[in-house]
PDB file of C-alpha atoms and ligand atoms in Angstrom:
ATOM      1  CA  MET A 313     111.484-116.785-158.114  1.00  0.00           C
ATOM      2  CA  LYS A 314     111.111-113.599-159.810  1.00  0.00           C
ATOM      3  CA  VAL A 315     110.593-110.165-158.204  1.00  0.00           C
ATOM      4  CA  GLY A 316     109.453-107.134-160.383  1.00  0.00           C
ATOM      5  CA  VAL A 317     110.071-103.591-159.962  1.00  0.00           C
ATOM      6  CA  LEU A 318     107.217-101.140-161.091  1.00  0.00           C
ATOM      7  CA  ALA A 319     108.847 -99.064-163.701  1.00  0.00           C
ATOM      8  CA  LEU A 320     106.333 -96.294-164.572  1.00  0.00           C
ATOM      9  CA  GLN A 321     108.058 -93.475-162.705  1.00  0.00           C
ATOM     10  CA  GLY A 322     110.446 -93.017-159.866  1.00  0.00           C
ATOM     11  CA  ASP A 323     113.606 -94.564-158.593  1.00  0.00           C
ATOM     12  CA  VAL A 324     113.494 -97.861-160.523  1.00  0.00           C
ATOM     13  CA  SER A 325     117.144 -98.641-161.370  1.00  0.00           C
ATOM     14  CA  GLU A 326     118.263 -98.444-157.717  1.00  0.00           C
ATOM     15  CA  HIS A 327     115.784-101.157-156.728  1.00  0.00           C
ATOM     16  CA  VAL A 328     116.945-103.244-159.631  1.00  0.00           C
ATOM     17  CA  ASP A 329     120.631-102.916-158.591  1.00  0.00           C
ATOM     18  CA  ILE A 330     119.909-103.865-155.010  1.00  0.00           C
ATOM     19  CA  LEU A 331     117.822-106.856-155.884  1.00  0.00           C
ATOM     20  CA  ARG A 332     120.767-108.041-158.136  1.00  0.00           C
ATOM     21  CA  LYS A 333     122.900-107.698-155.000  1.00  0.00           C
ATOM     22  CA  VAL A 334     120.414-109.959-153.188  1.00  0.00           C
ATOM     23  CA  GLY A 335     120.749-112.423-155.950  1.00  0.00           C
ATOM     24  CA  VAL A 336     117.128-112.530-157.016  1.00  0.00           C
ATOM     25  CA  ASP A 337     115.702-112.611-160.624  1.00  0.00           C
ATOM     26  CA  CYS A 338     114.336-109.192-161.391  1.00  0.00           C
ATOM     27  CA  LYS A 339     111.742-108.045-163.979  1.00  0.00           C
ATOM     28  CA  ILE A 340     110.947-104.541-164.950  1.00  0.00           C
ATOM     29  CA  VAL A 341     107.149-104.000-164.848  1.00  0.00           C
ATOM     30  CA  LYS A 342     105.484-101.620-167.379  1.00  0.00           C
ATOM     31  CA  LYS A 343     102.373-103.366-168.265  1.00  0.00           C
ATOM     32  CA  ARG A 344      99.886-105.594-166.527  1.00  0.00           C
ATOM     33  CA  GLU A 345     100.980-108.884-168.252  1.00  0.00           C
ATOM     34  CA  ASP A 346     104.541-108.262-166.736  1.00  0.00           C
ATOM     35  CA  LEU A 347     103.057-109.148-163.315  1.00  0.00           C
ATOM     36  CA  ARG A 348     101.934-112.595-164.183  1.00  0.00           C
ATOM     37  CA  GLU A 349     104.993-114.677-163.370  1.00  0.00           C
ATOM     38  CA  LEU A 350     106.070-112.635-160.384  1.00  0.00           C
ATOM     39  CA  LYS A 351     105.958-113.582-156.633  1.00  0.00           C
ATOM     40  CA  GLY A 352     106.864-110.152-155.568  1.00  0.00           C
ATOM     41  CA  LEU A 353     106.659-106.601-156.732  1.00  0.00           C
ATOM     42  CA  ILE A 354     108.453-103.433-155.546  1.00  0.00           C
ATOM     43  CA  ILE A 355     106.649-100.153-155.791  1.00  0.00           C
ATOM     44  CA  PRO A 356     109.388 -97.522-155.764  1.00  0.00           C
ATOM     45  CA  GLY A 357     109.539 -93.924-154.452  1.00  0.00           C
ATOM     46  CA  GLY A 358     108.422 -91.272-156.728  1.00  0.00           C
ATOM     47  CA  GLU A 359     105.267 -89.193-156.872  1.00  0.00           C
ATOM     48  CA  SER A 360     102.313 -91.196-155.610  1.00  0.00           C
ATOM     49  CA  THR A 361      99.685 -89.089-157.626  1.00  0.00           C
ATOM     50  CA  THR A 362     101.537 -89.810-160.951  1.00  0.00           C
ATOM     51  CA  LEU A 363     102.171 -93.482-160.024  1.00  0.00           C
ATOM     52  CA  ILE A 364      98.594 -94.190-159.239  1.00  0.00           C
ATOM     53  CA  LYS A 365      97.369 -92.555-162.434  1.00  0.00           C
ATOM     54  CA  LEU A 366      99.673 -94.569-164.559  1.00  0.00           C
ATOM     55  CA  MET A 367      98.906 -97.776-162.682  1.00  0.00           C
ATOM     56  CA  GLU A 368      95.216 -97.279-163.400  1.00  0.00           C
ATOM     57  CA  LYS A 369      95.810 -96.411-167.002  1.00  0.00           C
ATOM     58  CA  THR A 370      97.934 -99.461-167.658  1.00  0.00           C
ATOM     59  CA  GLY A 371      95.659-101.876-165.873  1.00  0.00           C
ATOM     60  CA  ILE A 372      98.444-102.736-163.405  1.00  0.00           C
ATOM     61  CA  TYR A 373      96.057-101.359-160.576  1.00  0.00           C
ATOM     62  CA  ASP A 374      93.298-103.821-161.303  1.00  0.00           C
ATOM     63  CA  GLU A 375      95.759-106.687-161.918  1.00  0.00           C
ATOM     64  CA  ILE A 376      97.458-106.103-158.508  1.00  0.00           C
ATOM     65  CA  LEU A 377      93.990-106.129-156.807  1.00  0.00           C
ATOM     66  CA  SER A 378      93.075-109.415-158.529  1.00  0.00           C
ATOM     67  CA  ARG A 379      96.175-111.167-157.093  1.00  0.00           C
ATOM     68  CA  GLU A 380      96.271-112.506-153.641  1.00  0.00           C
ATOM     69  CA  ASP A 381      99.594-114.183-154.134  1.00  0.00           C
ATOM     70  CA  LEU A 382     101.679-111.067-154.928  1.00  0.00           C
ATOM     71  CA  GLY A 383     103.927-109.895-152.137  1.00  0.00           C
ATOM     72  CA  ILE A 384     104.528-105.968-152.376  1.00  0.00           C
ATOM     73  CA  PHE A 385     107.256-103.848-150.911  1.00  0.00           C
ATOM     74  CA  GLY A 386     106.471-100.133-151.145  1.00  0.00           C
ATOM     75  CA  THR A 387     109.085 -97.502-150.509  1.00  0.00           C
ATOM     76  CA  CYS A 388     107.870 -93.907-149.758  1.00  0.00           C
ATOM     77  CA  ALA A 389     105.469 -93.161-152.557  1.00  0.00           C
ATOM     78  CA  GLY A 390     105.095 -96.948-152.720  1.00  0.00           C
ATOM     79  CA  ALA A 391     104.183 -97.029-149.089  1.00  0.00           C
ATOM     80  CA  ILE A 392     101.429 -94.315-149.622  1.00  0.00           C
ATOM     81  CA  LEU A 393     100.008 -96.382-152.430  1.00  0.00           C
ATOM     82  CA  LEU A 394      99.733 -99.437-150.201  1.00  0.00           C
ATOM     83  CA  ALA A 395      97.792 -97.530-147.443  1.00  0.00           C
ATOM     84  CA  LYS A 396      94.091 -97.920-146.893  1.00  0.00           C
ATOM     85  CA  GLU A 397      93.812 -94.192-146.401  1.00  0.00           C
ATOM     86  CA  ILE A 398      95.658 -91.031-147.353  1.00  0.00           C
ATOM     87  CA  LEU A 399      94.641 -88.495-144.655  1.00  0.00           C
ATOM     88  CA  ASN A 400      95.516 -85.217-146.251  1.00  0.00           C
ATOM     89  CA  TYR A 401      94.872 -85.682-150.005  1.00  0.00           C
ATOM     90  CA  ASP A 402      91.996 -86.919-151.842  1.00  0.00           C
ATOM     91  CA  GLN A 403      93.686 -89.570-153.810  1.00  0.00           C
ATOM     92  CA  ASN A 404      93.251 -93.179-154.658  1.00  0.00           C
ATOM     93  CA  SER A 405      95.474 -96.001-153.348  1.00  0.00           C
ATOM     94  CA  LEU A 406      95.634 -99.715-153.553  1.00  0.00           C
ATOM     95  CA  GLY A 407      94.471 -99.992-149.869  1.00  0.00           C
ATOM     96  CA  LEU A 408      96.156-103.260-149.170  1.00  0.00           C
ATOM     97  CA  MET A 409      97.643-102.292-145.775  1.00  0.00           C
ATOM     98  CA  GLU A 410      95.638-101.192-142.817  1.00  0.00           C
ATOM     99  CA  ILE A 411      97.722 -97.913-142.418  1.00  0.00           C
ATOM    100  CA  LYS A 412      96.813 -94.434-142.543  1.00  0.00           C
ATOM    101  CA  VAL A 413      99.390 -92.032-143.931  1.00  0.00           C
ATOM    102  CA  GLU A 414      99.895 -88.349-144.151  1.00  0.00           C
ATOM    103  CA  ARG A 415     101.755 -87.274-147.267  1.00  0.00           C
ATOM    104  CA  ASN A 416     104.735 -84.900-147.293  1.00  0.00           C
ATOM    105  CA  ALA A 417     104.380 -84.802-143.432  1.00  0.00           C
ATOM    106  CA  TYR A 418     107.737 -83.652-142.409  1.00  0.00           C
ATOM    107  CA  GLY A 419     107.167 -80.177-143.642  1.00  0.00           C
ATOM    108  CA  ARG A 420     109.437 -77.922-145.578  1.00  0.00           C
ATOM    109  CA  GLN A 421     112.411 -77.564-143.367  1.00  0.00           C
ATOM    110  CA  ARG A 422     112.916 -81.254-143.167  1.00  0.00           C
ATOM    111  CA  GLU A 423     111.780 -82.333-146.739  1.00  0.00           C
ATOM    112  CA  SER A 424     114.841 -84.495-147.016  1.00  0.00           C
ATOM    113  CA  PHE A 425     116.959 -85.751-144.115  1.00  0.00           C
ATOM    114  CA  GLU A 426     118.814 -88.947-143.087  1.00  0.00           C
ATOM    115  CA  ALA A 427     118.538 -90.679-139.788  1.00  0.00           C
ATOM    116  CA  TYR A 428     119.872 -94.039-138.437  1.00  0.00           C
ATOM    117  CA  ILE A 429     117.055 -96.532-137.848  1.00  0.00           C
ATOM    118  CA  LYS A 430     117.098 -99.665-135.602  1.00  0.00           C
ATOM    119  CA  ILE A 431     115.307-102.779-136.818  1.00  0.00           C
ATOM    120  CA  PRO A 432     115.279-105.239-134.069  1.00  0.00           C
ATOM    121  CA  LYS A 433     113.373-108.045-135.948  1.00  0.00           C
ATOM    122  CA  LEU A 434     116.026-108.111-138.635  1.00  0.00           C
ATOM    123  CA  ASN A 435     118.885-107.786-136.108  1.00  0.00           C
ATOM    124  CA  ILE A 436     119.880-104.428-137.434  1.00  0.00           C
ATOM    125  CA  GLU A 437     121.325-101.918-135.120  1.00  0.00           C
ATOM    126  CA  LYS A 438     121.771 -99.218-137.566  1.00  0.00           C
ATOM    127  CA  PHE A 439     120.196 -98.841-141.038  1.00  0.00           C
ATOM    128  CA  ARG A 440     120.764 -95.498-142.833  1.00  0.00           C
ATOM    129  CA  GLY A 441     117.363 -94.096-143.423  1.00  0.00           C
ATOM    130  CA  VAL A 442     116.918 -91.729-146.246  1.00  0.00           C
ATOM    131  CA  PHE A 443     113.784 -89.687-146.096  1.00  0.00           C
ATOM    132  CA  ILE A 444     112.731 -87.533-149.090  1.00  0.00           C
ATOM    133  CA  ARG A 445     109.452 -85.637-148.731  1.00  0.00           C
ATOM    134  CA  ALA A 446     108.389 -88.720-146.859  1.00  0.00           C
ATOM    135  CA  PRO A 447     105.002 -89.485-145.480  1.00  0.00           C
ATOM    136  CA  ILE A 448     104.224 -90.304-141.780  1.00  0.00           C
ATOM    137  CA  ILE A 449     102.304 -93.388-140.942  1.00  0.00           C
ATOM    138  CA  ARG A 450      99.766 -91.878-138.451  1.00  0.00           C
ATOM    139  CA  ASP A 451      97.578 -94.992-137.637  1.00  0.00           C
ATOM    140  CA  ILE A 452      97.906 -98.768-137.974  1.00  0.00           C
ATOM    141  CA  SER A 453      95.527-101.622-137.177  1.00  0.00           C
ATOM    142  CA  ASP A 454      96.537-104.574-135.030  1.00  0.00           C
ATOM    143  CA  LYS A 455      97.088-106.659-138.108  1.00  0.00           C
ATOM    144  CA  VAL A 456     100.186-104.369-138.900  1.00  0.00           C
ATOM    145  CA  GLU A 457     103.607-105.098-137.338  1.00  0.00           C
ATOM    146  CA  VAL A 458     105.908-102.248-136.612  1.00  0.00           C
ATOM    147  CA  LEU A 459     109.453-103.219-137.596  1.00  0.00           C
ATOM    148  CA  ALA A 460     111.065 -99.844-137.063  1.00  0.00           C
ATOM    149  CA  GLU A 461     110.169 -96.557-135.664  1.00  0.00           C
ATOM    150  CA  TYR A 462     111.659 -93.052-135.893  1.00  0.00           C
ATOM    151  CA  GLU A 463     110.649 -90.222-133.462  1.00  0.00           C
ATOM    152  CA  GLY A 464     107.784 -92.437-132.181  1.00  0.00           C
ATOM    153  CA  ASN A 465     106.106 -93.067-135.640  1.00  0.00           C
ATOM    154  CA  PRO A 466     106.386 -96.268-137.598  1.00  0.00           C
ATOM    155  CA  VAL A 467     108.736 -96.130-140.582  1.00  0.00           C
ATOM    156  CA  LEU A 468     108.894 -99.861-141.664  1.00  0.00           C
ATOM    157  CA  VAL A 469     105.788-101.939-141.239  1.00  0.00           C
ATOM    158  CA  GLN A 470     104.599-105.392-142.314  1.00  0.00           C
ATOM    159  CA  GLN A 471     101.206-106.865-142.833  1.00  0.00           C
ATOM    160  CA  ASP A 472     101.354-110.466-144.001  1.00  0.00           C
ATOM    161  CA  ILE A 473     102.853-110.363-147.552  1.00  0.00           C
ATOM    162  CA  TYR A 474     103.089-106.509-147.629  1.00  0.00           C
ATOM    163  CA  LEU A 475     105.917-104.437-146.589  1.00  0.00           C
ATOM    164  CA  ALA A 476     106.163-100.566-146.498  1.00  0.00           C
ATOM    165  CA  SER A 477     108.954 -98.180-145.579  1.00  0.00           C
ATOM    166  CA  THR A 478     108.588 -94.376-145.500  1.00  0.00           C
ATOM    167  CA  PHE A 479     112.250 -94.090-146.286  1.00  0.00           C
ATOM    168  CA  HIS A 480     114.404 -95.234-149.184  1.00  0.00           C
ATOM    169  CA  PRO A 481     116.467 -98.406-148.577  1.00  0.00           C
ATOM    170  CA  GLU A 482     117.307 -98.440-152.349  1.00  0.00           C
ATOM    171  CA  LEU A 483     119.226 -95.303-152.081  1.00  0.00           C
ATOM    172  CA  THR A 484     121.847 -96.878-149.697  1.00  0.00           C
ATOM    173  CA  ASN A 485     124.134 -99.814-150.659  1.00  0.00           C
ATOM    174  CA  ASP A 486     122.477-101.729-147.860  1.00  0.00           C
ATOM    175  CA  GLU A 487     120.544-104.740-149.170  1.00  0.00           C
ATOM    176  CA  ARG A 488     119.287-106.117-145.765  1.00  0.00           C
ATOM    177  CA  ILE A 489     115.684-104.933-146.056  1.00  0.00           C
ATOM    178  CA  HIS A 490     115.395-106.102-149.645  1.00  0.00           C
ATOM    179  CA  ARG A 491     116.846-109.471-148.522  1.00  0.00           C
ATOM    180  CA  TYR A 492     114.240-109.597-145.804  1.00  0.00           C
ATOM    181  CA  PHE A 493     111.446-108.979-148.334  1.00  0.00           C
ATOM    182  CA  VAL A 494     112.705-111.765-150.543  1.00  0.00           C
ATOM    183  CA  GLU A 495     112.976-114.152-147.601  1.00  0.00           C
ATOM    184  CA  MET A 496     109.503-113.285-146.608  1.00  0.00           C
ATOM    185  CA  LEU A 497     108.097-114.115-150.090  1.00  0.00           C
ATOM    186  CA  LYS A 498     109.912-117.329-150.050  1.00  0.00           C
ATOM    187  CA  GLU A 499     108.452-118.192-146.547  1.00  0.00           C
ATOM    188  CA  LYS A 500     104.959-117.072-147.186  1.00  0.00           C
ATOM    189  CA  LEU A 501     104.113-117.698-150.904  1.00  0.00           C
TER     190      LEU A 501
HETATM  191  N1  LIG B1878     106.167 -86.917-151.668  1.00  0.00           N
HETATM  192  C1  LIG B1878     105.880 -87.966-152.448  1.00  0.00           C
HETATM  193  C2  LIG B1878     104.447 -88.379-152.498  1.00  0.00           C
HETATM  194  O1  LIG B1878     103.681 -87.994-151.660  1.00  0.00           O
HETATM  195  C3  LIG B1878     106.692 -89.348-152.068  1.00  0.00           C
HETATM  196  C4  LIG B1878     108.109 -88.980-152.071  1.00  0.00           C
HETATM  197  C5  LIG B1878     109.108 -90.092-152.317  1.00  0.00           C
HETATM  198  O2  LIG B1878     108.651 -91.160-152.850  1.00  0.00           O
HETATM  199  N2  LIG B1878     110.388 -89.822-152.108  1.00  0.00           N
HETATM  200  O3  LIG B1878     104.006 -89.027-153.429  1.00  0.00           O
END
């Protein structure tokens, strides 16, 4: 099984390193053909406005939407792009998850911070959550499962073959969430 990392912009190499640690075959995705043989794709953190434009330009946007058998894990900007609605910016997204997000929602003073997160479903007591100009998930439908919360807001959510975190697990040495994503792909696809 191969998992791709979208490499148009953002923190790509960190995801590649952590997937290697999980022991899964990894592919750098720069054009739409790169998606063909993949079961899973990671959309990294970065700038969601830039990412969406490049995805549209390369045809990766259309290719993703034509595939019902491609699991996706979006971190931070990646989570924004998975959302059905971006509440405070007029901006396109993939709309694959029934979540509504507010971009850059923690405000200036807390643009970047770290907090320990508990993820009961994964039996994780403490996961170092690195938040960088992170969004807040303001609304979810009942199709969405909340795996972790911080200050009462969801920060790690799953809907079927899609997983989204508002923090950056790839910026820690902790591969447990990536391992969960890979297990999820094996189980569901
Ligand atoms: N602030 C960025 C955005 O709204 C996301 C930041 C990140 O991915 N670390 O696109």
